[in-house]
Tab-separated table of C-alpha atoms in Angstrom:
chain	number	residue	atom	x	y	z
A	1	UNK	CA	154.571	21.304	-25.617
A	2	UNK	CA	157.366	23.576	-26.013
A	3	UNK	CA	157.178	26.711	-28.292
A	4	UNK	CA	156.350	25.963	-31.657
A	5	UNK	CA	158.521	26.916	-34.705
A	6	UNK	CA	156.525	30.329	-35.153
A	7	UNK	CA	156.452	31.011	-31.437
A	8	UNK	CA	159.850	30.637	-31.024
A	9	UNK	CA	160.370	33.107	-33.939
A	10	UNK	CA	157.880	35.918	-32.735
A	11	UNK	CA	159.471	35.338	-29.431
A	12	UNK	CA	162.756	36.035	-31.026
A	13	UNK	CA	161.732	38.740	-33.306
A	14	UNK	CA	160.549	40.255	-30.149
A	15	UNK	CA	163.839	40.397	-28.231
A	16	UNK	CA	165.747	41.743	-31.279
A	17	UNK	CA	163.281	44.700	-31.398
A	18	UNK	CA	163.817	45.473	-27.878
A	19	UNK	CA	167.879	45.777	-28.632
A	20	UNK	CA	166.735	49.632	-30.126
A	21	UNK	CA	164.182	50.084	-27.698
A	22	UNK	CA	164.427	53.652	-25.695
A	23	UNK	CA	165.873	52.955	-22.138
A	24	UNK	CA	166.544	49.364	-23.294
A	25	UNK	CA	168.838	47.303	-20.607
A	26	UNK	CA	169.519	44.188	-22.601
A	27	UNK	CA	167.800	40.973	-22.679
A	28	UNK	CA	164.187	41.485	-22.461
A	29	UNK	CA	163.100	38.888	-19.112
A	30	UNK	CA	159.877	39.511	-19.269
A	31	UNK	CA	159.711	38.289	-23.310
A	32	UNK	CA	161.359	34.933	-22.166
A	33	UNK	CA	159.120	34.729	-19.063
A	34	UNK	CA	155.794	34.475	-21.380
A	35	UNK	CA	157.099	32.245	-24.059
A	36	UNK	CA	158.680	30.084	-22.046
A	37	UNK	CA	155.963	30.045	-18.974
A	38	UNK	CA	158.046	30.486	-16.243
A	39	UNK	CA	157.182	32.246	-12.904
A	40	UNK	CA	160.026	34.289	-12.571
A	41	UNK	CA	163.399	34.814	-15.175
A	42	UNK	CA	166.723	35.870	-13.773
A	43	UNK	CA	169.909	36.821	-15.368
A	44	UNK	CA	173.017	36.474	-13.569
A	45	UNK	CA	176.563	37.362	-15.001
A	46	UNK	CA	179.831	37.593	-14.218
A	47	UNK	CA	182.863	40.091	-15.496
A	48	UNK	CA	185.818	41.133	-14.080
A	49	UNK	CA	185.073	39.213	-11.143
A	50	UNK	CA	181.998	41.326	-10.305
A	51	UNK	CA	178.705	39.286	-10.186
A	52	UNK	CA	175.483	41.456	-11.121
A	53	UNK	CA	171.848	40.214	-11.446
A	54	UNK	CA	168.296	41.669	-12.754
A	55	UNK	CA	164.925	40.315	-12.705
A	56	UNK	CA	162.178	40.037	-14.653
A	57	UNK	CA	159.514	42.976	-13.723
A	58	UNK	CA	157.276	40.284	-11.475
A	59	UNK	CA	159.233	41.075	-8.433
A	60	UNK	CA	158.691	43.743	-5.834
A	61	UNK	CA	161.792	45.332	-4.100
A	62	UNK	CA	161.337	42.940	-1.259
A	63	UNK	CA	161.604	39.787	-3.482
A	64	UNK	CA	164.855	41.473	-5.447
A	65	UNK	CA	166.349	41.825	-1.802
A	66	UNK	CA	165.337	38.082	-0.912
A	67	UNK	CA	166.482	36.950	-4.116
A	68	UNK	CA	169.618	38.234	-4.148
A	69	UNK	CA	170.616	36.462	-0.838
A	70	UNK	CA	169.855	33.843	-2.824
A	71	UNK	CA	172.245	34.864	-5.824
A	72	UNK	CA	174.910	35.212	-3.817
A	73	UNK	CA	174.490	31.756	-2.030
A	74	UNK	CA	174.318	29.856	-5.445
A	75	UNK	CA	177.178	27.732	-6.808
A	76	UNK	CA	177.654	29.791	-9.716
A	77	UNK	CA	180.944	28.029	-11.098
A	78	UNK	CA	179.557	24.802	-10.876
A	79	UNK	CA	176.373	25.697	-12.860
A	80	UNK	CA	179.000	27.198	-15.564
A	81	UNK	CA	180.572	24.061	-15.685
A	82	UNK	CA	177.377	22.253	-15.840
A	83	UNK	CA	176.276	24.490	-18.946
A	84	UNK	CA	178.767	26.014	-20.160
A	85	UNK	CA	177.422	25.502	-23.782
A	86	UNK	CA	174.154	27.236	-23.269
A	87	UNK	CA	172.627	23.658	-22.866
A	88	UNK	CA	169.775	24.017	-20.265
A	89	UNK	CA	169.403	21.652	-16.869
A	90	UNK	CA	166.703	21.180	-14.530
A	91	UNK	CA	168.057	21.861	-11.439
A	92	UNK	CA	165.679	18.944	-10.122
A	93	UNK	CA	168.750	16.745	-11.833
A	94	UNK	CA	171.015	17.133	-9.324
A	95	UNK	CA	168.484	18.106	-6.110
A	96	UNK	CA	165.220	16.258	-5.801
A	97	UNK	CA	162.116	18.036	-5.366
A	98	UNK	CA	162.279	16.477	-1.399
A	99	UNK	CA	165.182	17.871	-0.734
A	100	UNK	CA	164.845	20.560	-2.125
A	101	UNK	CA	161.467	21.661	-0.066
A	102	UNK	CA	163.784	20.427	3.081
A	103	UNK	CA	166.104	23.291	2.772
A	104	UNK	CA	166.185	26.430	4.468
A	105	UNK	CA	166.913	28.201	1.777
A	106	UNK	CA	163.864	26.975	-0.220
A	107	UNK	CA	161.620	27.726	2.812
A	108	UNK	CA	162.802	31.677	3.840
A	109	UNK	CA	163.952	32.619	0.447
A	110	UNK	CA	162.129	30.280	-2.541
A	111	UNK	CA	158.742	29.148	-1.634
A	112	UNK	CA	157.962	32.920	-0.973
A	113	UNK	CA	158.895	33.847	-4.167
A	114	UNK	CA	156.858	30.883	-5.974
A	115	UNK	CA	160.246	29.340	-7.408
A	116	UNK	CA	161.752	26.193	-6.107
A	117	UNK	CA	161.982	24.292	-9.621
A	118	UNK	CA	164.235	25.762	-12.149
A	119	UNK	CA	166.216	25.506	-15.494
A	120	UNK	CA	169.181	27.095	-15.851
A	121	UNK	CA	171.586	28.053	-19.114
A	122	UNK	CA	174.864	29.168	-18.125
A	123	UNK	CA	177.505	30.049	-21.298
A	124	UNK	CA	181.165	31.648	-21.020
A	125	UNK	CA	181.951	34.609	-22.253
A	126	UNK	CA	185.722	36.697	-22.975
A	127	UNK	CA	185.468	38.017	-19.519
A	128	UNK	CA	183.792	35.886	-17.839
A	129	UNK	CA	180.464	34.546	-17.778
A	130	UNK	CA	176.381	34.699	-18.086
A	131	UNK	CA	173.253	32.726	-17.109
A	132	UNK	CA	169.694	32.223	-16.699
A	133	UNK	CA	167.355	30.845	-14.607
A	134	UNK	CA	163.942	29.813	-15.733
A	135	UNK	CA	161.705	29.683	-12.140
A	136	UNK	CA	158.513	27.859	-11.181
A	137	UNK	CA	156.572	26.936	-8.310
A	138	UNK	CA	157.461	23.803	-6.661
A	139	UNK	CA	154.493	23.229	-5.092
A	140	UNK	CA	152.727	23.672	-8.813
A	141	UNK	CA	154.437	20.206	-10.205
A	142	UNK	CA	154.986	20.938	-13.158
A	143	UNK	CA	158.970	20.794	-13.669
A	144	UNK	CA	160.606	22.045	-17.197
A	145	UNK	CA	159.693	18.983	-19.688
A	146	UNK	CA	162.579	18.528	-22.690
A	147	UNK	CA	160.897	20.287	-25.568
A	148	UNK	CA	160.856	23.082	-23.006
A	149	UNK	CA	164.835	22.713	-22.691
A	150	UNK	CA	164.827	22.588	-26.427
A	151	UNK	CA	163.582	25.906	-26.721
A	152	UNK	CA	165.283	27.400	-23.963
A	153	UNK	CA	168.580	25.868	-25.816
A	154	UNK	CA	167.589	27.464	-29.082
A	155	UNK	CA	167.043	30.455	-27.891
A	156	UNK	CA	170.900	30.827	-26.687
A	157	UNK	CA	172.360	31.798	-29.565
A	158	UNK	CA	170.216	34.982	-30.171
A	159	UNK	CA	170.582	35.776	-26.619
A	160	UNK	CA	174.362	35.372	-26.749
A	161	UNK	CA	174.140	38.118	-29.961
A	162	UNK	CA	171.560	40.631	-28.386
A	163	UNK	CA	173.987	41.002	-25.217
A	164	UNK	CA	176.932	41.449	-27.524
A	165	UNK	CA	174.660	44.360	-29.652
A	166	UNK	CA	173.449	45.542	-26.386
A	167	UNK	CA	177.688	46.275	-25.209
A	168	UNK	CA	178.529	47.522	-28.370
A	169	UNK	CA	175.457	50.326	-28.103
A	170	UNK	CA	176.341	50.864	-24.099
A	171	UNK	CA	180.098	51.554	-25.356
A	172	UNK	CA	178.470	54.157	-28.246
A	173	UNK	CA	176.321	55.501	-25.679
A	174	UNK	CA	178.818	55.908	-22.996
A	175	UNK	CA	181.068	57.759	-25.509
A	176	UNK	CA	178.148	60.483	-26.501
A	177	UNK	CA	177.065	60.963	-23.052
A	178	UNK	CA	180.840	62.104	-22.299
A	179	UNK	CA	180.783	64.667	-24.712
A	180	UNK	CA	177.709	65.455	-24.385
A	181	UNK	CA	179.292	66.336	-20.302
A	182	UNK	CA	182.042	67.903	-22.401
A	183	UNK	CA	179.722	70.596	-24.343
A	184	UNK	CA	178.264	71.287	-21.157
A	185	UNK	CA	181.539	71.959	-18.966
A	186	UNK	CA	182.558	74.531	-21.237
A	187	UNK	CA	179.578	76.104	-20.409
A	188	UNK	CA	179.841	79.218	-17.485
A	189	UNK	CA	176.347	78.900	-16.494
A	190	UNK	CA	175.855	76.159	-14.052
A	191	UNK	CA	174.106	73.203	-15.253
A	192	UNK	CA	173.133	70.387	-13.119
A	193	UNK	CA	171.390	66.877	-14.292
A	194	UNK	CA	168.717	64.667	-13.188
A	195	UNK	CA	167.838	61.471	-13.578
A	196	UNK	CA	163.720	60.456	-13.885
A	197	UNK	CA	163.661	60.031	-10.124
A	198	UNK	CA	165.403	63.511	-9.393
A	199	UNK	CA	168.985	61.928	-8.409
A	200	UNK	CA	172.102	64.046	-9.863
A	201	UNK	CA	173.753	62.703	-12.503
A	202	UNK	CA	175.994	65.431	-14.002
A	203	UNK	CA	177.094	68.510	-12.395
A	204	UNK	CA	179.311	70.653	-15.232
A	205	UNK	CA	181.934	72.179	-13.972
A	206	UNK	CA	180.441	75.446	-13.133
A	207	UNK	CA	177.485	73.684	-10.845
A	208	UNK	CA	180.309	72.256	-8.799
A	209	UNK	CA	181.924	75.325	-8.170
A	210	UNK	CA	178.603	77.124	-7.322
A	211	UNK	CA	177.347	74.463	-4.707
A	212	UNK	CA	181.072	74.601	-3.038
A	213	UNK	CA	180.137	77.965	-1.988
A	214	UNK	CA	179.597	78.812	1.617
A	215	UNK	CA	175.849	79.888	1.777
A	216	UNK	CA	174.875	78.509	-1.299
A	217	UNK	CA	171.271	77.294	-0.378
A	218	UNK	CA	171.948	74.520	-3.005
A	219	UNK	CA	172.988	71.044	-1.872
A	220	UNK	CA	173.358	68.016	-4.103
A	221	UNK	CA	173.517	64.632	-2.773
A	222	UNK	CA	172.060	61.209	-2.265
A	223	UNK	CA	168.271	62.630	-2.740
A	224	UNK	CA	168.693	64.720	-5.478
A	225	UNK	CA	169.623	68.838	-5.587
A	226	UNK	CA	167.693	70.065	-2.831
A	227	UNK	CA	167.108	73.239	-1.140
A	228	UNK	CA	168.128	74.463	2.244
A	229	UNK	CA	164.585	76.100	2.689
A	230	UNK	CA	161.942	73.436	3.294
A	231	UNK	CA	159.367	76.053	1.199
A	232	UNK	CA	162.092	76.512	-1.316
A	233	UNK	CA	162.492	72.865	-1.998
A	234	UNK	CA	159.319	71.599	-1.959
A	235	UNK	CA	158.761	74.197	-5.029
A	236	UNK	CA	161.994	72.996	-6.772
A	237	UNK	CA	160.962	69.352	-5.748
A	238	UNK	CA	157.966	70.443	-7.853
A	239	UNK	CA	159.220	71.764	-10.902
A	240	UNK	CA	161.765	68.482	-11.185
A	241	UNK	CA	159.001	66.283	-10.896
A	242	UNK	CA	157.005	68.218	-13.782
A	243	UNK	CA	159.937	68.832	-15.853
A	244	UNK	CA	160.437	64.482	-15.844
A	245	UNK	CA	157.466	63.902	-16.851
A	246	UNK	CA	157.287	66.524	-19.665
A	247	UNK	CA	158.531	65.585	-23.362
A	248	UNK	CA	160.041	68.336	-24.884
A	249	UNK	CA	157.230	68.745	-27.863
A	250	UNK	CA	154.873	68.967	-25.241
A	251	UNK	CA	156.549	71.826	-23.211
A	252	UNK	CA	154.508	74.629	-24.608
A	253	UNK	CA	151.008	72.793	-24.158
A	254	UNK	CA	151.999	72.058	-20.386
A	255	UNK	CA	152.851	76.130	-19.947
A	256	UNK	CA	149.239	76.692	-20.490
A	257	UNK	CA	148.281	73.905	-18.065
A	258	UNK	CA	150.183	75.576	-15.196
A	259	UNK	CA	153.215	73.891	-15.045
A	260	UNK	CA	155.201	76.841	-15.146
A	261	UNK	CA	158.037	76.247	-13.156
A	262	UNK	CA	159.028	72.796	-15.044
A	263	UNK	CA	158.522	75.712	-18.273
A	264	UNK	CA	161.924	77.309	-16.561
A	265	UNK	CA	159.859	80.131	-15.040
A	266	UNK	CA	162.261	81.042	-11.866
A	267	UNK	CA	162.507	79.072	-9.006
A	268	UNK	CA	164.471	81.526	-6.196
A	269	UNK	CA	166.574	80.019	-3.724
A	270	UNK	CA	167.393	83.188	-1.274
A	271	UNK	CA	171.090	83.131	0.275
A	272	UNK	CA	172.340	85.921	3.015
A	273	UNK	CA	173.468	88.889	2.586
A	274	UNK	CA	175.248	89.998	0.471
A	275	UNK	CA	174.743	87.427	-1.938
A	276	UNK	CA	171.934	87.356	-4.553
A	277	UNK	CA	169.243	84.944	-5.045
A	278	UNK	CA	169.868	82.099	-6.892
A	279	UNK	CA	166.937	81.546	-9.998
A	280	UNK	CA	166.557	78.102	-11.058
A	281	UNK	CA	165.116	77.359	-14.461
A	282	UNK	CA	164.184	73.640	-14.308
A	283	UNK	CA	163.779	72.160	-18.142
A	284	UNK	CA	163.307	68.322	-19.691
A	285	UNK	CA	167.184	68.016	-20.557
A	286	UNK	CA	166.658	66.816	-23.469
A	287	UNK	CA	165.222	70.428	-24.718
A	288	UNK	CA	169.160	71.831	-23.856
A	289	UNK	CA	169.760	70.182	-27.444
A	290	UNK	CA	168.700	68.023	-30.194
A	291	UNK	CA	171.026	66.648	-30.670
A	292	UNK	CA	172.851	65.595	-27.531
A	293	UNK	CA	173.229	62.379	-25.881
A	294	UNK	CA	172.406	62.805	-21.938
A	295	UNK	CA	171.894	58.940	-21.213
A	296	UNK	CA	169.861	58.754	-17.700
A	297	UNK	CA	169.612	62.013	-17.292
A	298	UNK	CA	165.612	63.756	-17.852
A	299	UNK	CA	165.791	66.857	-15.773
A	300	UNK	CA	168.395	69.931	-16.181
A	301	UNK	CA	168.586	72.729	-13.656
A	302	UNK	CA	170.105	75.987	-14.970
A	303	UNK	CA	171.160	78.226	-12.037
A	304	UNK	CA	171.733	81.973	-12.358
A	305	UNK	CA	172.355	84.871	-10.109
A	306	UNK	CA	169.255	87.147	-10.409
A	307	UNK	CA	169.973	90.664	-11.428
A	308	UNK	CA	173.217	90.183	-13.073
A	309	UNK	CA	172.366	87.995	-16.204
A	310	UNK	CA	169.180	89.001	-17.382
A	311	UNK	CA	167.644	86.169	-15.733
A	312	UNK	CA	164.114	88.404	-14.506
A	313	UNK	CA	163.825	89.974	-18.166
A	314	UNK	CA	163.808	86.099	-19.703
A	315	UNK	CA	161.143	85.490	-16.828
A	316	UNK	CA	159.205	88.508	-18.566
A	317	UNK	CA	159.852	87.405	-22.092
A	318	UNK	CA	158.238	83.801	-20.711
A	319	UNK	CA	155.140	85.406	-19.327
A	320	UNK	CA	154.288	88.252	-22.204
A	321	UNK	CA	155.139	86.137	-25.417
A	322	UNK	CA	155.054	82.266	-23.971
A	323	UNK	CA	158.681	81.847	-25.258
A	324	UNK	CA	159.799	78.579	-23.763
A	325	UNK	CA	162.940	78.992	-21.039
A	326	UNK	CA	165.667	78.547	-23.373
A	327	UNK	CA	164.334	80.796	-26.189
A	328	UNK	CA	163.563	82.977	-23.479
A	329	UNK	CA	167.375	82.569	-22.615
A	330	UNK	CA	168.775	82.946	-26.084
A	331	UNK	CA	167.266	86.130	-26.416
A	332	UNK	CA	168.474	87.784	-23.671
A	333	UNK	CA	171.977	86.730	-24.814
A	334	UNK	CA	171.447	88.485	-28.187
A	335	UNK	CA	169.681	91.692	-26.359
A	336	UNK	CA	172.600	91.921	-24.196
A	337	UNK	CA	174.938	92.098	-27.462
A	338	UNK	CA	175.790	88.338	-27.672
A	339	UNK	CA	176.194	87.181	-31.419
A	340	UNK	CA	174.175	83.492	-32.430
A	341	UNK	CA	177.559	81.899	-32.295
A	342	UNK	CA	178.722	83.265	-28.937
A	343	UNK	CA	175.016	82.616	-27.669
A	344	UNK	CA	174.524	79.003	-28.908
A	345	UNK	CA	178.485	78.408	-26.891
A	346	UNK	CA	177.176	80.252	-23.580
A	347	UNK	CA	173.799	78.023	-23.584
A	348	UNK	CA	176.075	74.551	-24.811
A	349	UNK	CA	173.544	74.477	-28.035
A	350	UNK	CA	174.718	73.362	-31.145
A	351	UNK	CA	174.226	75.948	-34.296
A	352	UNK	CA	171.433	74.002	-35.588
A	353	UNK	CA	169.577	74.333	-32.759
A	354	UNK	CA	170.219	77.742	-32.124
A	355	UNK	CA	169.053	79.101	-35.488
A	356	UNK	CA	165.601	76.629	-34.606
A	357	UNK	CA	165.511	78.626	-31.291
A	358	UNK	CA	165.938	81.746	-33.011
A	359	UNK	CA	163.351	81.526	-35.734
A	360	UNK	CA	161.082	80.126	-32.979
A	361	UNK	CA	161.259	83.481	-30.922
A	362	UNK	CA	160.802	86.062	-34.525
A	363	UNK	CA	157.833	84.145	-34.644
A	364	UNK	CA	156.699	84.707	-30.849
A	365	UNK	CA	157.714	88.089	-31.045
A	366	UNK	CA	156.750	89.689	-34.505
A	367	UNK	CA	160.037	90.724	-35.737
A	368	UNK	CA	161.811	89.479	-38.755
A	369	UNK	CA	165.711	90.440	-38.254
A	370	UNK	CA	168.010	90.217	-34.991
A	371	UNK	CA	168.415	94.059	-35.054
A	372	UNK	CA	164.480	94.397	-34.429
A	373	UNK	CA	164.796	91.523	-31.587
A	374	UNK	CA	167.589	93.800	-29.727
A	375	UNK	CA	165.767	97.502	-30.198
A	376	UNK	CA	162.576	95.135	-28.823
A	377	UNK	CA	164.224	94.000	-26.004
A	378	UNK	CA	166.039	97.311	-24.996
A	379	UNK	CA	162.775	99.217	-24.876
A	380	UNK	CA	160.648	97.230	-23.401
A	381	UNK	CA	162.662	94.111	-20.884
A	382	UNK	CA	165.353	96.731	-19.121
A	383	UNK	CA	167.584	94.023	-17.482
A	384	UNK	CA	167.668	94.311	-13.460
C-alpha cells in the first residue's frame, strides 16, 4: 500500500520541520527514504548549467564516488522531459528488468549499491531543473507499485516549496555571514576560521597579512591552519579539535575538565629570531559573538604576538580567576586604557555582548566598577 493519508502528513510535517533545522541542507532524503521504502534517495539538480547531487545518509564515500559516475552517465534531459510535472515513472517503463541486469553499468556501478529499480520525479525550475530518484534492489522484486507513485507525486508540491524556503534562507544566510566577515576585517587582531573538520573558512584581513610573512610558522591550506613544528601542531591540532566539539555554554565546565587550550589558554608557535612567538587562543567561534552569523565556520583562532599585547597577562587572568579567553581578552584591553566601546571594536564584539563580558569578569574578579578592574590589573598582571 502506499502511505496512508496520515503518513503522508507526518511525513510531510516532518520535512517542513527540517527547513529550520540547525545545519539544515534542504530536502531531508533520509525522511523520504523511510516513508516511501526505498533503498537509497538521490537528488539531482541542475542550475546555471552546473549539475550537483546528494544522497541520502545510507551511502559510504565509496558508494557517493560510484554513484556519481553514475549521475553523470544518466540522460538527465530526457528524464526532465519525461517528468517534467513532478509526475513519477518507473524507470522499469522504458528498460526492462533483463536488460537492465545486462548492462554494465547495472553490474560495476548498481547492483553494488542495491539499486537497479527506480522511480524518478523530475520538475523544471526558473533556472533550470530538479529530480529524484527513489532506489531499490533489483534482485529484491519488488518494483514501485502506483499508490507508491501516488505518494511520491503528492509529495512534489511540498518538496517544490521547501527548496524554494530552503534558497530564500541560504540567500539570508549568505548575506549575515558576509558581514559577519565584515565585523571581523575591521578587526587588527588576526582572526582565522574553521570549519567542524578544521578546514579554513575565513581569514580577516589581518590573518592574511600575518601568514604572508616570511617565517611565520603559520600556514593555512587544504588541511586546515597548521603549524610548521610537528610538536607545535599536533598541540594546535588539539585545541581545534576540542574547541569543535565544545558549545559555547559549556566552555567553562570543559576548563575544569582539562581542555584548556580549546579554553584559549596559549598555544605558542616559535618563529626565528628576531621575531616573537606567535600565541594562539583557539575558541568555539560562535563565543566571538552572540549575535553573529559565521555559517560553517565552529572554530576561531586568535593570533597575537606575545609580549606586546598583553597576551601572557590574559593567560594569567585565565588560570587565577577561570575567566574564559575572551573575557580574559576584554580585560586586558580595559587594563591597558581601552574604553568598552574601543574594546568591544578591537575584539569585533557587538556592545551587547561586551557589557555581558564585562559583568561576567566583576563577577570573577570581585570588583564592582571598571576603575577597580584597571588598579586590579596594574598591581597584580604587569603586562610582558
Amino acid at each position: 500500500m502506499g502511505l496512508e493519508s496520515t503518513a503522508l502528513a507526518d511525513a510531510v510535517r516532518r520535512l517542513y520541520a527540517e527547513v529550520a533545522a540547525p545545519g539544515a541542507g534542504g530536502i531531508d532524503l533520509n525522511v523520504l527514504r523511510e516513508c516511501i521504502g526505498a533503498e537509497h534517495v538521490v537528488m539531482t539538480s541542475m542550475h546555471d548549467g552546473d549539475t550537483e547531487w546528494r544522497a541520502c545518509t545510507q551511502f559510504g564515500q565509496v558508494e557517493e564516488r560510484e554513484l556519481g559516475q553514475w549521475l553523470t552517465m544518466a540522460d538527465h534531459e530526457s528524464l526532465v522531459r519525461l517528468t517534467a510535472s513532478g509526475l513519477p515513472v518507473r524507470t522499469s517503463t522504458f528498460l526492462s528488468r533483463r536488460a537492465m541486469a545486462s548492462t554494465e553499468l547495472y553490474q560495476e556501478v548498481l547492483r553494488p549499491l542495491n539499486g537497479g529499480l527506480a522511480a524518478v520525479s523530475y520538475w523544471r525550475e526558473h533556472d533550470g531543473w530538479r529530480g529524484l530518484s527513489y532506489c531499490r534492489s533489483l534482485e529484491s522484486g519488488h518494483d514501485f507499485r502506483e499508490d507508491e507513485l501516488a505518494s511520491i507525486q503528492a509529495l512534489v508540491p511540498h518538496l517544490r516549496t521547501i527548496e524554494h524556503m530552503h534558497a530564500q534562507l541560504r540567500q539570508r544566510t549568505r548575506a549575515s555571514v558576509d558581514a559577519a566577515h565584515d565585523m571581523l576585517n575591521l578587526a587588527p587582531q588576526a582572526v582565522v576560521l574553521l570549519d567542524a573538520a578544521g578546514r579554513v573558512v575565513f581569514l580577516n584581513r589581518s590573518a592574511s597579512a600575518l601568514l604572508a610573512q616570511p617565517g611565520c610558522g603559520l600556514r593555512a591550506d587544504r588541511e586546515g591552519l597548521r603549524a610548521r613544528d610537528g610538536a607545535e601542531d599536533r598541540r594546535l591540532q588539539q585545541a581545534v579539535r576540542l574547541a569543535a566539539e565544545l558549545a559555547p555554554e559549556s566552555r567553562r565546565a570543559a576548563l575544569s575538565d582539562g581542555a584548556v587550550a580549546a579554553q584559549g589558554l596559549p598555544v605558542t608557535i616559535r618563529r626565528a629570531l628576531p621575531l616573537r612567538p606567535l600565541i594562539l587562543s583557539i575558541v568555539p567561534a560562535a563565543s566571538l559573538s552572540a549575535q553573529a552569523e559565521f555559517g560553517s565556520a565552529r572554530v576561531a583562532v586568535m593570533v597575537h604576538n606575545a609580549g606586546t599585547d598583553g597576551t601572557i597577562a590574559a593567560a594569567r587572568l585565565v588560570e587565577a580567576y577561570g575567566l574564559t579567553a575572551r573575557e580574559a581578552e576584554l580585560a586586558v584591553l580595559l587594563g591597558k586604557g581601552e574604553d568598552l566601546a574601543g574594546a568591544a571594536v578591537q575584539m569585533a564584539l557587538s556592545a551587547g555582548t561586551a557589557r555581558q563580558y564585562l559583568k561576567q569578569i566583576f563577577a570573577k574578579l570581585g570588583v564592582q566598577r571598571q576603575a577597580e578592574l584597571v588598579r586590579l590589573l596594574v598591581a597584580s598582571f604587569p603586562q610582558e
